[in-house]
């Protein structure tokens, strides 16, 4: 079958509307005129000549000169006898007389670093076994289901004794089993597009269509995703359309001129990161990026993308010194081309897969990020709640005895909790570059550090919004993330860390069982305050509710190390309650101050409610109560009726 790009595909590509351009461009194994080989196609409009070089022609470009098949610069050539695994690049003769050697922007596989060549790979033939998962996604609403995400950097989750990486296939056993056992619902992967520098963590890519070869082949990665789905785990991948690296073999000045980047250096340069911005005014760049988003879902069955650094897309001058500032045609700071790109991206993705996850990592107050495009929004279905994260970590780092003066940091997020569809993130960005690990951010002695972290996790799990925790946080990694080494798994040999690990596992499984913690996450009806005002004692008390009006949880979080032996809370129903969960339990490393047995309400009005519970409130703890027997009260008008009348 010939894979020569046809006129219709070329037209759509140059219009910015070819959303599976990876089926036209790149290197494709095929048979033409009865001969097996590879059809190479590349976009290079400024090139004087383009040649294919590789290990199959001794890197001699004179043997395989490409033909220009589009007035707007698409080149193509069929090379016989090239096979899967062969290495190649494009040799580009520029209009200025230079010769460049570039990796294929659409390559499906790359040479293992520090090599920079592309490799021939077939993406056909893998036999997927995740049909049940994909069918379930069609009938399950993410908004009304549990979503508890384990964020992972595959290169440092675990390493082999010799310092080598675990492969995709090995991780498909070890990591998947671990995440499932811990009670998470999704794995979020730091970017896996091919990248030259380990310490960019994948956020500065060269091969947008090439899953990194650090951990194996494209089909090995398919196996990893397949096993995740078979285990009932969704997979989200970080995706970076905001910028790319300046490495010579990559996209920068691809054909000798600015191509994927803006022509104007003031718009192209991202000095904060040493990278370049994509030029969203070029239709071919739009085709390239939107196709790439669909590629991961189409070819690899990824369930969704977390779109990195959305603020850097929305604003022209994000992270730039004032002397580099530019204005749009209306005199503003917004990037209208990028905004239109975002909207087009989300419309296209949801047109392809209405059940996909498209999450914005956005640190701004831009409105309607998760509203549909047709309602004036950007079209994402989730946004990371960076405000909640910043407020909570600032609050938790305070001396507990002085938190009362900053009580609003604890409660303010509820003022806007339903303005977007939020994910509450405690991500990798909070545990690197001297910020310290989550555990080490906590004040106090060793016991108080763990107790503070437990109360934070309990409060987070009870707060409206989906959840995300970066690897290592589940057992109280004491050092911040060391991005060249694996996690400090040896910490599980210490009781405090083992107890924290047990705590997070039990908390996660509690979350899965209790619909009140997730069914109405994005609706005000799923939450109600009981007492947001106890700043003197740094206590917050509230309810979470499911669609069943009697399915209610009462959450009390005490952010000081003071034990309140006599603490009263108003409750929604009279009757009997049980303590469902207590972060102060001895098995979690706490002081063991529990509320045992059945707790009966009293007709003592409290917190504007006619009935209340008397509880013991442990130090630095989140405690969750649930009604097990609701007492039906007769109205005052009926209390005097006789048996005969009844």
XYZ file of C-alpha atoms in Angstrom:
646
model
C 0.000 0.000 0.000
C 1.392 3.398 -0.977
C 1.669 6.011 1.760
C 2.445 8.921 -0.535
C 0.667 11.911 1.027
C -2.422 12.666 -1.031
C -3.691 16.104 -2.057
C -6.576 16.088 0.432
C -4.320 15.237 3.385
C -1.777 17.814 2.264
C -4.493 20.441 2.021
C -5.808 19.668 5.495
C -2.291 19.633 6.947
C -1.527 23.061 5.558
C -4.906 24.330 6.793
C -4.210 23.148 10.361
C -6.942 20.512 10.199
C -5.147 17.206 9.635
C -5.553 15.655 13.053
C -3.938 12.310 12.308
C -0.980 13.730 10.427
C 1.206 10.976 11.898
C -0.408 8.628 9.387
C 0.939 10.769 6.530
C 4.235 12.197 7.779
C 7.171 10.364 9.329
C 8.613 6.986 8.405
C 6.158 4.195 7.590
C 6.926 0.581 6.776
C 5.007 -0.288 3.628
C 5.063 -2.093 0.282
C 5.135 -0.091 -2.937
C 5.053 -1.757 -6.375
C 5.591 -5.087 -4.657
C 8.742 -3.907 -2.880
C 9.070 -3.704 0.905
C 10.591 -0.586 2.397
C 9.825 2.699 4.132
C 7.998 5.798 2.912
C 9.626 8.899 4.415
C 7.728 12.220 4.452
C 8.712 15.463 6.169
C 7.647 19.108 6.276
C 10.579 21.433 5.501
C 9.344 24.406 3.385
C 12.545 26.467 3.542
C 14.880 23.623 2.543
C 16.735 23.699 -0.750
C 16.998 19.907 -0.697
C 16.162 17.116 1.752
C 17.869 13.735 1.834
C 17.378 10.593 3.916
C 20.492 9.304 5.652
C 20.793 6.212 7.811
C 22.628 3.037 8.643
C 21.046 1.498 5.523
C 22.970 3.861 3.184
C 26.112 4.432 5.272
C 24.723 7.883 6.145
C 25.285 9.019 2.563
C 22.457 11.358 1.627
C 23.322 11.470 -2.067
C 21.749 8.025 -2.457
C 18.276 9.035 -1.268
C 17.212 12.546 -2.286
C 13.593 13.343 -1.424
C 11.028 14.840 -3.790
C 9.083 17.986 -2.966
C 5.405 17.046 -3.350
C 3.745 20.133 -1.888
C 4.106 23.797 -2.750
C 4.155 24.413 1.007
C 7.130 22.206 1.634
C 6.307 18.528 2.193
C 9.022 16.188 0.900
C 8.633 12.445 0.376
C 10.584 9.380 -0.751
C 10.190 5.600 -0.742
C 13.388 3.758 0.191
C 13.354 -0.008 -0.465
C 14.791 -2.638 1.861
C 14.733 -0.413 4.971
C 13.548 -2.437 7.954
C 12.258 -2.009 11.483
C 15.056 -0.962 13.808
C 17.099 0.910 11.187
C 18.476 4.306 12.231
C 17.894 7.452 10.173
C 17.854 11.255 10.043
C 16.946 13.917 7.533
C 19.875 15.698 5.892
C 18.624 19.165 5.080
C 20.407 21.498 2.675
C 19.315 24.974 3.730
C 18.752 27.973 1.501
C 21.732 29.557 3.226
C 24.108 26.800 2.147
C 24.339 24.900 5.446
C 23.724 21.182 5.933
C 21.699 20.038 8.936
C 21.087 16.563 10.308
C 17.700 16.406 11.997
C 15.758 13.729 13.838
C 12.333 13.071 12.342
C 9.661 15.229 14.066
C 7.205 12.364 13.485
C 9.555 9.500 14.398
C 7.877 6.704 16.353
C 11.097 5.524 17.986
C 14.457 7.067 18.844
C 18.011 6.003 19.449
C 18.856 5.529 23.133
C 20.502 8.638 24.560
C 23.068 10.058 24.068
C 22.398 9.023 20.455
C 20.076 11.354 18.563
C 18.965 9.398 15.483
C 15.415 8.304 14.778
C 14.546 4.629 14.317
C 12.098 2.787 12.114
C 9.248 1.262 14.103
C 5.976 -0.414 13.257
C 3.068 0.515 15.494
C 0.898 -2.217 13.994
C 0.338 -5.738 15.240
C 0.094 -5.383 19.002
C -2.853 -7.421 20.307
C -4.619 -5.326 22.927
C -6.496 -6.966 25.797
C -8.039 -3.843 27.356
C -11.407 -3.981 25.612
C -13.301 -4.316 28.901
C -11.615 -1.189 30.264
C -12.344 0.841 27.150
C -15.982 -0.226 27.136
C -16.311 0.642 30.825
C -14.969 4.147 30.165
C -17.868 4.738 27.765
C -20.430 4.132 30.485
C -18.656 5.693 33.482
C -18.547 9.399 34.226
C -15.214 10.617 35.535
C -16.990 13.559 37.166
C -19.130 11.298 39.360
C -16.553 8.584 40.012
C -13.473 8.268 42.210
C -10.229 9.653 40.833
C -7.120 9.279 42.951
C -3.953 9.727 40.893
C -0.452 8.416 41.621
C 2.047 10.659 39.825
C 5.156 8.792 38.673
C 8.506 9.489 37.080
C 9.316 6.113 35.564
C 13.075 6.639 35.660
C 13.251 7.103 39.423
C 10.320 5.207 40.924
C 12.670 2.276 41.296
C 16.070 1.520 39.829
C 17.960 -1.718 39.479
C 20.913 -2.437 41.788
C 23.325 -1.415 39.030
C 21.507 1.888 38.575
C 19.775 0.800 35.385
C 16.171 1.513 34.469
C 13.289 -0.864 34.835
C 11.735 -1.511 31.433
C 8.158 -0.792 30.442
C 7.447 -4.513 30.675
C 8.991 -4.820 34.135
C 7.099 -1.751 35.326
C 3.930 -3.303 33.911
C 4.277 -5.924 36.617
C 5.853 -4.148 39.599
C 4.441 -0.633 39.336
C 0.950 -1.650 38.237
C 0.599 -4.196 41.038
C 1.844 -1.651 43.586
C -0.476 1.161 42.462
C -3.467 -1.158 42.395
C -2.708 -2.483 45.880
C -2.352 1.063 47.206
C -5.889 1.910 46.107
C -5.191 4.476 43.396
C -7.442 4.740 40.359
C -5.025 6.334 37.868
C -1.328 6.597 37.137
C -0.048 9.910 35.843
C 3.251 9.660 33.976
C 5.699 12.518 33.708
C 6.274 13.161 29.984
C 7.488 10.187 27.963
C 8.064 11.929 24.636
C 11.732 11.430 23.748
C 13.999 13.967 25.427
C 17.776 14.356 25.500
C 18.327 15.482 29.104
C 17.281 13.306 32.036
C 16.913 16.225 34.408
C 14.308 17.910 32.229
C 12.068 15.000 33.411
C 10.653 14.862 29.886
C 9.322 18.428 29.880
C 11.805 19.471 27.155
C 11.211 17.108 24.264
C 12.696 16.456 20.849
C 10.565 13.485 19.736
C 6.899 14.280 20.280
C 5.747 11.045 18.603
C 8.545 8.894 19.985
C 7.910 7.277 23.360
C 11.261 7.443 25.112
C 13.578 4.535 24.371
C 15.020 4.685 27.900
C 12.605 1.975 29.003
C 12.056 -0.070 25.840
C 10.235 -0.119 22.532
C 6.885 1.332 21.461
C 5.245 -2.073 21.802
C 6.740 -2.497 25.253
C 4.966 0.735 26.200
C 1.728 -0.592 24.696
C 2.117 -3.605 26.965
C 2.520 -1.323 29.984
C -0.672 0.611 29.184
C -2.505 -2.638 28.442
C -1.596 -4.067 31.841
C -2.678 -0.849 33.582
C -6.085 -1.089 31.947
C -6.449 -4.777 32.692
C -5.794 -3.922 36.345
C -8.505 -1.256 36.257
C -6.095 1.696 36.277
C -6.450 4.685 33.983
C -3.331 6.302 32.529
C -2.755 10.040 32.148
C 0.406 11.429 30.582
C 1.913 14.871 30.978
C 1.990 16.630 27.614
C 4.004 19.739 26.765
C 2.716 21.860 23.873
C 4.117 25.066 25.314
C 7.780 24.764 24.412
C 10.563 22.539 23.057
C 14.332 22.238 23.410
C 16.966 24.031 21.364
C 19.116 20.928 20.757
C 20.540 20.937 17.237
C 18.983 17.625 16.184
C 15.494 18.717 17.266
C 12.831 21.120 16.027
C 14.754 24.392 16.381
C 15.300 26.039 12.969
C 14.372 22.676 11.519
C 14.954 23.575 7.869
C 17.432 26.385 8.470
C 14.761 28.924 9.357
C 12.322 29.281 12.289
C 9.657 26.714 11.485
C 8.032 25.176 14.543
C 8.928 28.299 16.584
C 7.921 31.912 16.058
C 10.004 33.937 13.601
C 10.303 36.758 16.149
C 12.865 35.766 18.830
C 11.029 37.900 21.393
C 7.979 35.662 20.959
C 9.877 32.427 20.425
C 12.315 32.443 23.335
C 11.389 31.068 26.746
C 14.383 32.371 28.725
C 13.150 30.976 32.030
C 13.500 27.438 30.661
C 16.011 27.951 27.840
C 13.483 26.663 25.313
C 11.381 27.857 22.378
C 7.640 28.371 22.049
C 5.647 26.720 19.287
C 4.268 29.159 16.721
C 0.516 28.644 17.010
C -0.140 30.940 14.039
C 1.229 28.315 11.633
C -1.464 25.832 10.606
C 1.055 23.030 10.155
C 2.191 23.439 13.768
C -1.439 23.187 14.872
C -1.820 19.985 12.818
C 1.409 18.652 14.360
C 0.370 19.293 17.976
C -3.303 18.316 17.856
C -2.356 15.165 15.961
C 0.153 14.429 18.694
C -2.484 14.666 21.418
C -4.691 12.229 19.516
C -1.702 10.010 18.722
C -1.162 9.034 22.357
C -4.846 8.170 22.732
C -5.220 6.455 19.356
C -2.009 4.427 19.207
C -1.231 3.892 22.897
C -4.730 3.990 24.432
C -3.735 6.756 26.869
C -6.851 7.868 28.787
C -5.974 11.520 28.965
C -3.386 14.270 29.034
C -2.336 16.696 31.710
C -1.405 19.774 29.682
C 1.682 21.360 31.188
C 2.205 25.057 31.894
C -1.051 26.362 30.418
C -0.203 29.821 31.757
C 2.777 29.933 29.409
C 0.371 29.355 26.520
C -2.216 31.909 27.604
C 0.210 34.789 28.138
C 2.831 36.066 25.710
C 5.182 37.281 28.421
C 4.933 34.445 30.908
C 8.286 34.059 32.683
C 9.998 36.703 30.547
C 11.997 39.732 31.724
C 10.313 43.053 31.041
C 12.760 43.970 28.267
C 11.433 41.004 26.250
C 7.740 41.812 26.667
C 5.571 42.022 23.586
C 1.909 42.916 23.081
C -0.811 41.378 20.995
C -2.626 43.374 18.307
C -5.053 44.665 20.947
C -2.260 45.837 23.212
C -2.724 43.038 25.718
C -0.611 40.267 27.188
C -2.788 37.359 26.059
C -1.720 35.074 23.224
C -4.844 34.842 21.029
C -3.326 32.230 18.718
C -2.491 29.922 21.623
C -5.940 30.446 23.135
C -7.578 29.425 19.869
C -5.217 26.457 19.676
C -6.291 25.297 23.149
C -9.950 25.534 22.229
C -9.423 23.698 18.957
C -7.364 21.051 20.736
C -10.080 20.321 23.272
C -12.898 20.356 20.718
C -10.954 17.887 18.592
C -9.961 15.565 21.423
C -13.482 15.328 22.797
C -14.826 14.841 19.307
C -12.510 11.849 19.031
C -13.073 10.551 22.564
C -15.842 12.171 24.640
C -14.556 10.326 27.720
C -10.958 11.524 27.521
C -9.348 13.421 30.390
C -7.893 16.812 29.472
C -6.358 18.434 32.539
C -4.948 21.943 32.646
C -1.979 22.681 34.862
C -2.827 26.346 35.131
C -1.559 28.663 37.844
C -3.630 31.671 36.751
C -7.121 32.906 37.539
C -8.217 32.583 33.911
C -11.993 32.006 34.013
C -13.908 29.012 32.657
C -10.906 26.794 32.105
C -13.096 23.701 32.454
C -16.179 25.095 30.740
C -17.014 23.844 27.231
C -15.758 25.933 24.329
C -19.315 26.561 23.143
C -20.032 28.153 26.536
C -17.049 30.471 26.306
C -14.573 28.213 28.118
C -11.191 26.777 27.210
C -12.724 23.314 26.983
C -10.672 21.288 29.470
C -12.590 18.978 31.772
C -10.216 19.337 34.745
C -7.906 21.951 36.194
C -5.223 21.540 38.819
C -6.148 23.577 41.904
C -2.863 25.380 42.415
C -4.465 27.881 44.795
C -5.537 25.119 47.168
C -2.087 23.555 47.007
C -0.229 26.789 47.722
C -2.535 27.805 50.566
C -2.460 24.392 52.220
C 1.297 23.974 52.088
C 1.804 27.500 53.427
C -0.629 26.720 56.242
C 0.919 23.347 57.052
C 4.443 24.766 57.256
C 3.385 27.097 60.078
C 3.914 26.330 63.722
C 0.614 24.631 64.676
C 0.128 26.915 67.677
C 0.046 29.949 65.377
C -2.091 28.536 62.577
C -5.237 30.122 63.997
C -4.227 33.528 62.685
C -4.145 32.137 59.142
C -7.332 30.080 59.328
C -8.525 31.500 56.005
C -5.763 29.597 54.219
C -7.537 26.456 55.381
C -11.046 27.497 54.424
C -10.773 29.893 51.487
C -10.637 27.156 48.845
C -14.239 26.229 49.593
C -15.291 29.646 48.309
C -14.328 28.639 44.763
C -14.247 24.827 44.975
C -17.082 24.468 42.454
C -16.081 27.228 40.020
C -14.055 24.677 38.011
C -13.684 20.899 37.953
C -10.625 20.611 40.162
C -7.860 18.142 40.872
C -6.068 18.725 44.192
C -2.367 18.211 43.406
C 0.559 17.492 45.676
C 2.874 16.988 42.741
C 6.547 16.601 41.886
C 6.917 20.378 41.590
C 6.433 20.743 45.356
C 9.244 18.378 46.388
C 12.253 19.511 44.314
C 14.755 22.364 44.027
C 15.165 22.897 47.752
C 11.454 22.931 48.560
C 11.892 19.822 50.755
C 9.715 16.734 50.795
C 6.132 16.918 52.025
C 7.133 15.225 55.276
C 10.071 17.541 55.845
C 7.930 20.626 55.207
C 5.924 19.717 58.293
C 6.883 21.492 61.535
C 7.591 19.939 64.908
C 9.447 16.900 66.136
C 9.552 13.590 64.290
C 6.169 12.426 65.623
C 4.519 15.748 64.819
C 5.884 15.754 61.267
C 4.137 12.462 60.535
C 0.972 13.542 62.343
C 0.874 16.795 60.384
C 1.243 14.899 57.128
C -1.534 12.505 58.099
C -3.955 15.308 58.946
C -3.098 17.018 55.649
C -3.766 13.858 53.632
C -7.021 13.257 55.491
C -8.177 16.810 54.873
C -7.173 16.568 51.206
C -9.062 13.315 50.727
C -12.184 14.849 52.258
C -12.013 18.135 50.347
C -14.088 18.386 47.132
C -12.038 17.619 44.026
C -10.124 14.699 42.573
C -6.741 13.848 44.122
C -3.104 13.565 43.023
C -0.022 12.588 45.026
C 3.533 12.313 43.735
C 5.393 9.066 44.324
C 7.197 8.816 47.658
C 4.617 10.915 49.442
C 2.724 7.755 50.328
C 5.423 6.541 52.726
C 6.786 9.873 53.869
C 9.906 10.189 51.758
C 12.078 12.337 54.025
C 14.463 13.730 51.409
C 13.083 15.735 48.530
C 12.840 13.982 45.176
C 16.294 13.077 43.941
C 15.672 13.052 40.203
C 18.644 10.855 39.336
C 18.074 8.231 42.030
C 15.171 6.018 42.969
C 12.869 6.589 45.923
C 14.117 5.813 49.413
C 12.262 2.515 49.664
C 14.534 1.495 52.529
C 12.502 3.914 54.672
C 9.801 1.228 54.843
C 12.137 -0.565 57.236
C 11.320 2.110 59.838
C 8.061 1.931 61.781
C 7.002 5.543 61.212
C 7.327 5.291 57.432
C 5.742 1.852 57.315
C 2.817 3.191 59.354
C 2.451 6.148 56.984
C 2.430 3.753 54.040
C -0.329 1.724 55.724
C -2.237 4.919 56.477
C -2.227 6.136 52.870
C -3.269 2.718 51.581
C -6.183 2.527 54.024
C -7.194 6.121 53.324
C -7.170 5.443 49.575
C -9.333 2.358 49.959
C -11.727 4.244 52.230
C -12.016 6.858 49.494
C -12.892 4.173 46.951
C -15.642 2.786 49.184
C -17.333 6.043 50.153
C -19.316 7.673 47.349
C -19.796 10.786 49.495
C -16.113 11.576 48.951
C -16.368 11.778 45.157
C -19.823 11.426 43.604
C -20.717 15.133 43.883
C -17.168 16.487 43.789
C -18.049 19.285 41.390
C -21.464 20.216 42.761
C -22.184 22.403 45.809
C -24.754 19.823 46.926
C -21.889 17.455 47.769
C -20.506 19.672 50.523
C -21.733 21.591 53.554
C -19.934 23.404 56.328
C -20.612 22.462 59.918
C -18.099 24.883 61.424
C -15.562 26.881 59.405
C -14.996 29.401 62.211
C -13.054 27.550 64.920
C -9.831 29.369 64.174
C -8.951 29.618 67.853
C -8.428 25.856 67.960
C -7.532 25.465 64.243
C -10.317 22.959 63.631
C -12.424 22.612 60.468
C -15.659 20.581 60.480
C -17.736 19.856 57.400
C -19.841 17.279 55.582
C -19.468 15.426 52.319
C -22.588 13.988 50.690
C -23.468 11.625 47.858
C -26.633 11.638 45.751
C -28.290 9.620 48.523
C -29.303 12.292 51.063
C -28.644 9.915 53.969
C -25.175 8.973 52.722
C -23.275 11.581 54.683
C -19.780 11.789 56.153
C -18.817 14.220 58.902
C -15.169 15.267 58.774
C -13.312 16.955 61.625
C -9.685 18.043 61.162
C -7.636 19.304 64.103
C -4.495 21.146 62.997
C -2.950 21.595 66.447
C -1.213 19.025 68.690
C -3.842 19.625 71.388
C -6.140 16.763 72.367
C -9.710 17.944 72.945
C -11.266 15.338 75.177
C -14.643 17.088 75.060
C -15.405 18.472 71.628
C -18.946 18.931 70.383
C -20.062 19.005 66.738
C -23.451 19.578 65.191
C -24.561 16.717 62.947
C -27.098 16.468 60.123
C -29.167 13.644 61.615
C -30.097 12.392 65.047
C -29.230 8.772 65.719
C -26.102 6.692 65.964
C -22.716 7.319 64.354
C -19.462 5.422 64.138
C -15.953 6.681 63.739
C -15.190 5.464 60.235
C -11.588 6.619 60.079
C -9.082 8.257 62.408
C -5.616 9.335 61.329
C -4.504 9.209 64.977
C -4.928 5.417 65.179
C -1.980 3.623 66.736
C -1.471 1.467 63.646
C -0.804 4.659 61.682
C 1.734 5.957 64.184
C -0.752 8.122 66.070
C -1.460 8.445 69.779
C -4.407 6.055 69.566
C -7.084 8.449 70.794
C -10.124 6.901 69.143
C -13.883 7.204 69.457
C -14.875 3.576 69.931
C -18.263 1.936 69.567
C -21.545 3.581 68.664
C -21.823 7.300 69.266
C -25.339 8.510 70.080
C -26.437 12.021 69.306
C -27.894 14.324 71.965
C -30.641 16.866 71.535
C -28.235 19.682 72.223
C -28.308 22.339 69.531
C -24.854 23.030 68.172
C -23.503 24.633 65.016
C -27.047 25.709 64.084
C -28.230 22.100 64.150
C -30.708 20.587 66.637
C -28.575 17.504 67.361
C -24.922 17.054 68.152
C -22.219 14.568 69.028
C -19.759 14.708 71.866
C -16.411 13.380 70.625
C -12.795 13.191 71.590
C -10.758 15.094 69.020
C -7.215 13.741 68.686
C -4.176 15.949 68.168
C -3.122 16.728 64.587
C -5.743 14.402 63.184
C -8.510 14.037 60.648
C -11.467 12.016 61.926
C -14.408 10.857 59.807
C -17.802 9.884 61.210
C -20.736 8.221 59.486
C -24.355 7.730 60.598
C -25.325 4.073 60.881
C -28.804 4.591 62.341
C -30.847 7.664 61.625
C -33.555 8.537 64.153
C -36.774 9.739 62.589
C -38.225 12.550 64.657
C -41.915 13.257 64.837
C -42.915 16.833 64.244
C -44.116 18.861 67.260
C -47.654 18.806 65.884
C -47.741 15.032 66.017
C -46.029 14.444 69.339
C -49.270 14.840 71.327
C -51.364 12.417 69.316
C -52.694 9.362 71.160
C -52.144 5.774 70.099
C -55.785 5.635 68.963
C -55.304 8.734 66.880
C -52.198 7.200 65.411
